[in-house]
Short mmCIF file of C-alpha atoms in Angstrom, two decimals:
data_model
loop_
_atom_site.label_atom_id
_atom_site.label_comp_id
_atom_site.label_asym_id
_atom_site.label_seq_id
_atom_site.Cartn_x
_atom_site.Cartn_y
_atom_site.Cartn_z
CA HIS A 1 86.55 74.91 117.96
CA ARG A 2 88.74 74.57 115.24
CA THR A 3 89.17 74.78 111.00
CA LEU A 4 88.80 71.09 109.22
CA GLY A 5 91.16 70.73 107.29
CA ARG A 6 91.03 73.66 104.59
CA THR A 7 87.51 73.31 104.21
CA GLY A 8 86.79 76.11 106.79
CA LEU A 9 84.66 74.39 108.42
CA ARG A 10 84.40 74.94 112.16
CA THR A 11 84.06 71.85 113.90
CA SER A 12 84.03 70.71 117.56
CA CYS A 13 87.24 68.93 118.91
CA LEU A 14 84.71 66.31 120.18
CA GLY A 15 82.34 64.54 118.18
CA ILE A 16 78.80 62.28 119.19
CA GLY A 17 77.45 59.46 117.22
CA GLY A 18 74.61 57.81 118.02
CA GLY A 19 76.01 54.25 117.27
CA GLY A 20 75.50 53.21 121.06
CA GLY A 21 72.17 54.16 121.26
CA VAL A 22 72.30 57.70 121.63
CA SER A 23 69.07 59.57 121.59
CA SER A 24 68.03 62.60 120.27
CA PRO A 25 67.60 64.85 123.05
CA ASP A 26 71.10 64.13 123.93
CA VAL A 27 72.23 65.36 120.25
CA LEU A 28 70.31 68.20 120.30
CA HIS A 29 71.85 68.79 124.25
CA ALA A 30 75.55 68.31 122.95
CA TYR A 31 74.62 70.84 119.83
CA GLY A 32 73.10 73.03 122.59
CA LEU A 33 76.43 73.12 124.66
CA GLY A 34 78.62 73.15 121.20
CA VAL A 35 79.33 69.84 119.76
CA ASN A 36 78.56 70.77 116.06
CA TYR A 37 80.54 67.45 114.58
CA LEU A 38 77.85 64.17 114.77
CA PHE A 39 78.53 60.49 113.11
CA TYR A 40 75.61 59.22 111.52
CA SER A 41 75.96 55.55 109.58
CA SER A 42 72.32 54.87 107.72
CA ASP A 43 73.69 52.40 106.65
CA LEU A 44 74.08 48.37 107.82
CA HIS A 45 74.66 49.91 111.32
CA HIS A 46 71.30 51.82 111.02
CA PHE A 47 69.45 50.14 113.54
CA ALA A 48 72.07 51.50 116.55
CA TYR A 49 72.27 55.11 114.80
CA SER A 50 68.15 55.06 114.74
CA GLN A 51 67.75 56.88 118.35
CA MET A 52 69.64 60.18 116.83
CA ARG A 53 67.59 60.17 113.30
CA ASP A 54 65.26 62.91 114.36
CA ALA A 55 67.77 65.52 116.05
CA VAL A 56 70.28 64.60 112.47
CA ARG A 57 66.69 65.51 110.84
CA ALA A 58 66.30 68.42 112.87
CA LEU A 59 69.96 69.53 112.60
CA CYS A 60 70.28 68.94 108.68
CA GLY A 61 67.30 68.49 107.35
CA ARG A 62 65.91 70.62 104.18
CA GLY A 63 65.01 73.98 105.62
CA SER A 64 66.81 73.75 108.77
CA ALA A 65 68.39 77.52 110.04
CA GLU A 66 71.25 75.14 111.95
CA ARG A 67 72.34 73.49 108.77
CA ALA A 68 75.49 75.61 108.43
CA ASN A 69 76.62 75.03 111.50
CA VAL A 70 76.43 71.16 111.44
CA VAL A 71 79.71 68.84 110.11
CA LEU A 72 78.08 65.80 109.51
CA ALA A 73 80.18 62.59 108.83
CA THR A 74 78.78 59.33 107.41
CA VAL A 75 80.27 55.92 106.73
CA THR A 76 78.77 53.13 104.11
CA TYR A 77 79.62 49.43 103.59
CA ILE A 78 78.62 49.19 99.88
CA LYS A 79 81.83 48.42 97.74
CA ARG A 80 79.98 48.84 94.45
CA PRO A 81 80.54 51.65 92.81
CA ASP A 82 77.79 51.65 90.55
CA MET A 83 75.09 51.63 93.70
#
């Protein structure tokens, strides 16, 4: 693990994203092995990432004891600031 910039967050050098159909059990297994950097897109590519949704909820959802240990990255394609 390394510190992410000046944030103080400790993150794994390797991340995992669900765009290739990575499943929730796969994400939870990777997390158990120390991968705490997750990439998730719920925007235009929501279908491609839907298989990892339950793992993201389990690790990052309200009340999760693991939330402070996960670095969650995301993206948006919305180009209008008013949206």
